[in-house]
CSV table of C-alpha atoms in Angstrom, one decimal:
chain,number,residue,atom,x,y,z
A,1,MET,CA,133.5,168.0,93.1
A,2,LEU,CA,137.1,167.3,93.9
A,3,THR,CA,138.8,163.9,93.3
A,4,PHE,CA,142.0,163.2,95.3
A,5,ASP,CA,144.6,160.5,95.2
A,6,VAL,CA,145.0,159.4,98.8
A,7,ALA,CA,147.5,156.6,98.3
A,8,ASP,CA,149.7,158.6,100.7
A,9,PRO,CA,147.2,159.8,103.4
A,10,THR,CA,149.7,162.4,104.6
A,11,ALA,CA,149.9,164.1,101.2
A,12,PRO,CA,146.6,163.9,99.2
A,13,ILE,CA,147.0,164.9,95.5
A,14,LEU,CA,144.1,166.7,93.7
A,15,LEU,CA,143.4,164.9,90.5
A,16,ARG,CA,140.2,166.4,89.2
A,17,ARG,CA,137.9,169.4,89.9
A,18,GLN,CA,134.4,169.7,88.5
A,19,ILE,CA,131.6,172.1,89.3
A,20,ILE,CA,128.0,170.7,89.1
A,21,GLU,CA,125.0,172.8,89.8
A,22,GLY,CA,122.7,171.5,92.6
A,23,SER,CA,122.6,170.6,96.2
A,24,TYR,CA,123.7,167.2,97.5
A,25,VAL,CA,121.0,164.6,98.1
A,26,SER,CA,122.9,161.3,98.3
A,27,ALA,CA,125.6,159.2,96.5
A,28,ARG,CA,126.3,155.5,95.8
A,29,LYS,CA,129.4,153.7,94.4
A,30,VAL,CA,129.0,150.7,92.2
A,31,ASP,CA,132.3,149.2,90.9
A,32,ALA,CA,134.3,152.0,89.4
A,33,TYR,CA,131.5,154.5,89.2
A,34,ALA,CA,130.2,156.9,91.8
A,35,TYR,CA,126.6,158.0,91.2
A,36,LEU,CA,125.9,161.5,92.6
A,37,VAL,CA,122.3,162.6,93.2
A,38,LEU,CA,121.7,166.3,93.2
A,39,ALA,CA,118.6,168.6,93.5
A,40,LYS,CA,118.6,171.7,91.4
A,41,ARG,CA,116.2,174.6,91.8
A,42,THR,CA,115.9,177.0,88.9
A,43,TYR,CA,114.8,180.5,89.4
A,44,TRP,CA,113.2,182.8,86.8
A,45,ALA,CA,116.0,185.3,87.0
A,46,ASP,CA,118.7,182.7,86.1
A,47,PRO,CA,120.3,184.2,83.0
A,48,ARG,CA,121.5,180.7,81.8
A,49,GLY,CA,118.1,179.2,81.4
A,50,SER,CA,116.6,176.2,83.1
A,51,VAL,CA,118.8,173.2,82.4
A,52,PRO,CA,121.4,172.5,85.1
A,53,PHE,CA,125.0,173.5,84.2
A,54,TYR,CA,128.4,172.1,85.0
A,55,GLN,CA,132.1,173.0,84.4
A,56,ARG,CA,134.6,170.4,83.2
A,57,GLU,CA,138.1,170.0,84.4
A,58,ASN,CA,140.4,172.6,82.8
A,59,SER,CA,137.4,174.5,81.4
A,60,THR,CA,136.8,178.2,82.1
A,61,SER,CA,133.0,178.2,81.4
A,62,MET,CA,129.8,176.5,82.5
A,63,GLU,CA,127.9,174.4,79.9
A,64,PRO,CA,124.6,172.5,80.0
A,65,ALA,CA,124.7,169.1,81.7
A,66,VAL,CA,122.4,167.7,78.9
A,67,ALA,CA,120.6,169.1,75.9
A,68,CYS,CA,117.1,170.3,76.4
A,69,ASP,CA,115.6,167.4,74.4
A,70,GLU,CA,117.5,164.9,76.7
A,71,VAL,CA,115.7,166.0,79.9
A,72,VAL,CA,113.5,163.2,81.3
A,73,PHE,CA,110.0,164.7,82.0
A,74,LEU,CA,107.9,162.8,84.5
A,75,ASN,CA,104.8,164.7,85.6
A,76,THR,CA,103.9,161.7,87.8
A,77,VAL,CA,106.8,162.5,90.0
A,78,SER,CA,106.5,166.2,90.4
A,79,GLU,CA,104.5,169.0,88.7
A,80,ASN,CA,106.9,171.7,89.7
A,81,LEU,CA,109.1,172.3,86.7
A,82,ASP,CA,111.3,174.7,88.6
A,83,ASP,CA,112.9,171.6,90.2
A,84,PHE,CA,115.4,169.3,88.6
A,85,THR,CA,117.0,166.1,89.8
A,86,VAL,CA,120.5,165.4,88.5
A,87,VAL,CA,122.2,161.9,88.5
A,88,ALA,CA,125.9,162.2,87.7
A,89,ALA,CA,127.9,159.1,86.8
A,90,ILE,CA,131.6,159.7,87.7
A,91,ASP,CA,134.4,157.3,86.6
A,92,MET,CA,136.6,157.0,89.7
A,93,ASP,CA,139.3,155.0,87.9
A,94,ASP,CA,139.8,157.4,85.0
A,95,VAL,CA,140.1,161.1,86.0
A,96,HIS,CA,140.1,162.1,82.4
A,97,ALA,CA,136.8,160.5,81.5
A,98,ASP,CA,133.8,162.8,81.0
A,99,THR,CA,131.1,162.7,83.6
A,100,SER,CA,127.7,161.8,82.2
A,101,PHE,CA,124.4,163.1,83.4
A,102,THR,CA,120.7,162.1,83.6
A,103,VAL,CA,118.5,165.2,84.3
A,104,ILE,CA,114.9,164.7,85.4
A,105,ALA,CA,112.4,167.6,85.3
A,106,GLY,CA,110.8,167.7,88.7
A,107,LYS,CA,111.8,166.9,92.2
A,108,ALA,CA,112.4,163.1,92.2
A,109,ALA,CA,114.3,162.6,95.5
A,110,ASP,CA,114.2,164.1,99.0
A,111,GLY,CA,116.6,161.9,101.0
A,112,ALA,CA,116.1,158.2,100.8
A,113,VAL,CA,118.2,156.6,98.0
A,114,TYR,CA,118.7,152.9,97.4
A,115,ALA,CA,121.1,151.2,95.0
A,116,SER,CA,121.8,147.7,93.9
A,117,ARG,CA,124.5,146.7,91.4
A,118,SER,CA,122.1,147.2,88.5
A,119,ASN,CA,119.6,149.9,89.6
A,120,ILE,CA,119.3,153.0,91.7
A,121,TYR,CA,116.0,154.0,93.3
A,122,LEU,CA,115.2,157.6,94.1
A,123,VAL,CA,112.4,158.2,96.5
A,124,LEU,CA,110.1,161.3,96.9
A,125,SER,CA,107.6,161.7,99.8
A,126,GLU,CA,104.3,163.3,98.7
A,127,TRP,CA,100.9,164.1,100.1
A,128,THR,CA,97.8,162.9,98.2
A,129,TYR,CA,94.1,163.2,98.9
A,130,TYR,CA,91.3,160.7,98.8
A,131,ARG,CA,87.7,161.0,100.3
A,132,SER,CA,88.4,164.2,102.2
A,133,ALA,CA,91.5,162.7,103.9
A,134,SER,CA,95.2,163.3,103.1
A,135,TYR,CA,97.7,160.5,103.0
A,136,THR,CA,101.4,160.2,102.6
A,137,ARG,CA,102.8,158.1,99.8
A,138,SER,CA,106.3,157.3,98.5
A,139,VAL,CA,107.0,157.7,94.8
A,140,PHE,CA,109.9,155.5,93.5
A,141,LEU,CA,111.9,156.4,90.4
A,142,LYS,CA,114.0,153.5,89.1
A,143,LEU,CA,117.1,154.2,87.0
A,144,ARG,CA,119.2,151.4,85.4
A,145,LEU,CA,122.9,151.6,85.9
A,146,ASP,CA,125.4,150.6,83.3
A,147,GLY,CA,128.8,152.2,84.0
A,148,ALA,CA,128.7,155.7,82.6
A,149,THR,CA,125.1,155.3,81.5
A,150,THR,CA,122.0,155.8,83.7
A,151,SER,CA,118.6,155.5,82.0
A,152,PHE,CA,115.1,155.8,83.3
A,153,ASP,CA,113.3,152.5,83.7
A,154,ALA,CA,110.1,152.9,85.7
A,155,THR,CA,108.2,155.0,88.2
A,156,PHE,CA,105.7,153.6,90.8
A,157,TRP,CA,104.5,154.4,94.3
A,158,ALA,CA,103.4,152.9,97.6
A,159,PRO,CA,101.2,154.2,100.4
A,160,GLY,CA,103.1,155.6,103.3
A,161,GLN,CA,106.5,157.0,104.0
A,162,LEU,CA,109.9,155.2,104.3
A,163,LEU,CA,112.1,155.4,107.4
A,164,ASN,CA,115.4,155.4,105.5
A,165,GLN,CA,117.3,153.5,102.8
A,166,CYS,CA,117.2,150.3,105.0
A,167,ALA,CA,113.4,150.2,104.4
A,168,MET,CA,114.1,149.2,100.7
A,169,SER,CA,115.6,146.1,99.2
A,170,GLU,CA,116.0,144.6,95.7
A,171,ALA,CA,115.9,140.8,95.5
A,172,GLN,CA,118.0,138.6,93.3
A,173,ASP,CA,115.1,138.2,90.8
A,174,GLY,CA,114.9,141.9,90.4
A,175,SER,CA,111.8,142.4,92.5
A,176,PHE,CA,111.7,145.5,94.8
A,177,ARG,CA,110.5,145.5,98.4
A,178,ALA,CA,109.6,148.5,100.5
A,179,ALA,CA,108.4,148.9,104.1
A,180,THR,CA,106.3,152.1,104.9
A,181,THR,CA,104.4,153.8,107.6
A,182,SER,CA,101.0,155.2,106.4
A,183,ARG,CA,99.8,158.4,107.9
A,184,ALA,CA,96.2,159.6,107.2
A,185,VAL,CA,94.9,163.0,108.3
A,186,SER,CA,91.2,164.1,108.2
A,187,GLY,CA,90.4,167.2,110.2
A,188,TRP,CA,91.7,166.5,113.7
A,189,TRP,CA,91.9,162.8,113.1
A,190,PHE,CA,95.3,161.3,112.6
A,191,ASP,CA,96.2,157.6,112.3
A,192,THR,CA,99.2,155.4,111.4
A,193,SER,CA,99.7,151.8,110.3
A,194,ASN,CA,102.6,149.9,108.7
A,195,ASN,CA,103.0,148.0,105.4
A,196,LEU,CA,105.3,145.9,103.3
A,197,TYR,CA,105.0,146.0,99.5
A,198,VAL,CA,106.6,143.9,96.8
A,199,PHE,CA,106.9,145.1,93.2
A,200,ASP,CA,108.1,143.3,90.1
A,201,GLU,CA,110.9,144.6,87.8
A,202,THR,CA,108.4,146.9,85.9
A,203,GLY,CA,107.0,148.5,89.1
A,204,ASN,CA,103.8,146.5,89.3
A,205,GLU,CA,102.7,145.6,92.8
A,206,VAL,CA,102.6,141.8,93.2
A,207,GLY,CA,102.1,141.4,96.9
A,208,ALA,CA,101.6,143.3,100.2
A,209,VAL,CA,101.0,143.1,103.9
A,210,GLU,CA,99.2,146.1,105.2
A,211,GLY,CA,97.8,147.4,108.5
A,212,LEU,CA,100.5,146.1,110.8
A,213,ALA,CA,100.7,147.6,114.3
A,214,PRO,CA,98.0,150.3,114.0
A,215,GLY,CA,98.8,153.5,115.8
A,216,GLU,CA,102.6,152.8,115.7
A,217,THR,CA,105.4,153.7,113.4
A,218,ILE,CA,108.4,151.8,111.9
A,219,LYS,CA,111.6,152.4,113.8
A,220,ALA,CA,113.9,149.8,112.1
A,221,VAL,CA,113.9,147.5,109.0
A,222,ARG,CA,116.3,144.9,107.8
A,223,PHE,CA,116.0,142.7,104.7
A,224,THR,CA,117.6,139.3,104.0
A,225,THR,CA,117.2,137.2,100.9
A,226,ASP,CA,113.7,135.9,101.9
A,227,ARG,CA,112.9,137.7,105.2
A,228,CYS,CA,112.0,141.1,106.4
A,229,TYR,CA,112.5,142.1,110.1
A,230,LEU,CA,110.4,145.0,111.0
A,231,VAL,CA,110.3,146.9,114.3
A,232,THR,CA,107.5,149.4,115.2
A,233,PHE,CA,107.0,151.4,118.4
A,234,VAL,CA,104.6,153.4,120.5
A,235,GLN,CA,104.8,152.0,124.1
A,236,THR,CA,106.1,148.5,123.4
A,237,ASP,CA,108.3,147.2,120.6
A,238,PRO,CA,106.7,144.7,118.3
A,239,LEU,CA,109.2,142.8,116.2
A,240,PHE,CA,107.6,141.3,113.0
A,241,VAL,CA,109.2,138.5,110.9
A,242,ILE,CA,107.8,138.5,107.4
A,243,SER,CA,108.4,135.8,104.8
A,244,LEU,CA,109.4,137.0,101.3
A,245,GLU,CA,109.8,133.5,99.8
A,246,ASP,CA,106.6,134.0,97.7
A,247,ALA,CA,105.5,137.0,95.7
A,248,VAL,CA,102.9,137.7,98.4
A,249,PRO,CA,104.6,138.4,101.8
A,250,LYS,CA,103.3,136.6,104.9
A,251,VAL,CA,103.8,137.5,108.6
A,252,LEU,CA,105.5,134.5,110.2
A,253,GLY,CA,105.6,135.8,113.8
A,254,GLU,CA,105.4,138.8,116.1
A,255,LEU,CA,107.1,139.4,119.4
A,256,LYS,CA,106.2,142.2,121.9
A,257,ILE,CA,108.5,143.3,124.7
A,258,PRO,CA,107.9,146.1,127.1
A,259,GLY,CA,110.0,149.2,126.9
A,260,LEU,CA,112.2,150.8,124.2
A,261,SER,CA,114.7,148.5,122.5
A,262,LEU,CA,118.2,149.6,121.3
A,263,ILE,CA,117.7,148.6,117.7
A,264,HIS,CA,116.0,151.8,116.6
A,265,ILE,CA,118.4,152.5,113.7
């Protein structure tokens, strides 16, 4: 990771250079800190062991990102201990400050990441089985953000798969909302439906709307303070308006128009 001073765009100055093991998943910036999410796969032939390593500025050697007893183990997120998820908290105002790490044993993110000013949510899509059918589900890992400190807070899940980060939102009271498309497969049978789930700060489900637009998939989601606007598609574009004023969401209205709209983002 390279940090540059770009006060003069024509002559950027390199301020800091760090090497962190892992492949880039996503990143978010909150105030002075950048939170970098990495996925690290460890192989049996790795001579350094299993914990991800990094190299500080002006250092000539790699060192463990955290001690072994500081690794967060969550077998509810992933049973594959060859995978690690690394969250690095990087002070963008002080290039001499040490980078701090949270290391999670298991794959805890595969693309969609959402952050508020207080929390960051990592999302992992998984297949699960029930009554001879397989279903997609989204597992959420919630980490609290406090400057250089990131700490595990809760893990929970919802049926279905998220479109992208816009399908998630954190309300002012700390509740978390997520819109998903459920996919169920049994033999040659395949079906979809769409849902909106609301969770409290501890990850407990407090309300849901399920089974919207059977046979269709979510193409766009936007949240406001107390509304969710949801677009699904198969041959026409239903637009759902969902109230989030109460803990239990409620569909306020639905509009169907022929053709493909231009709001599929």
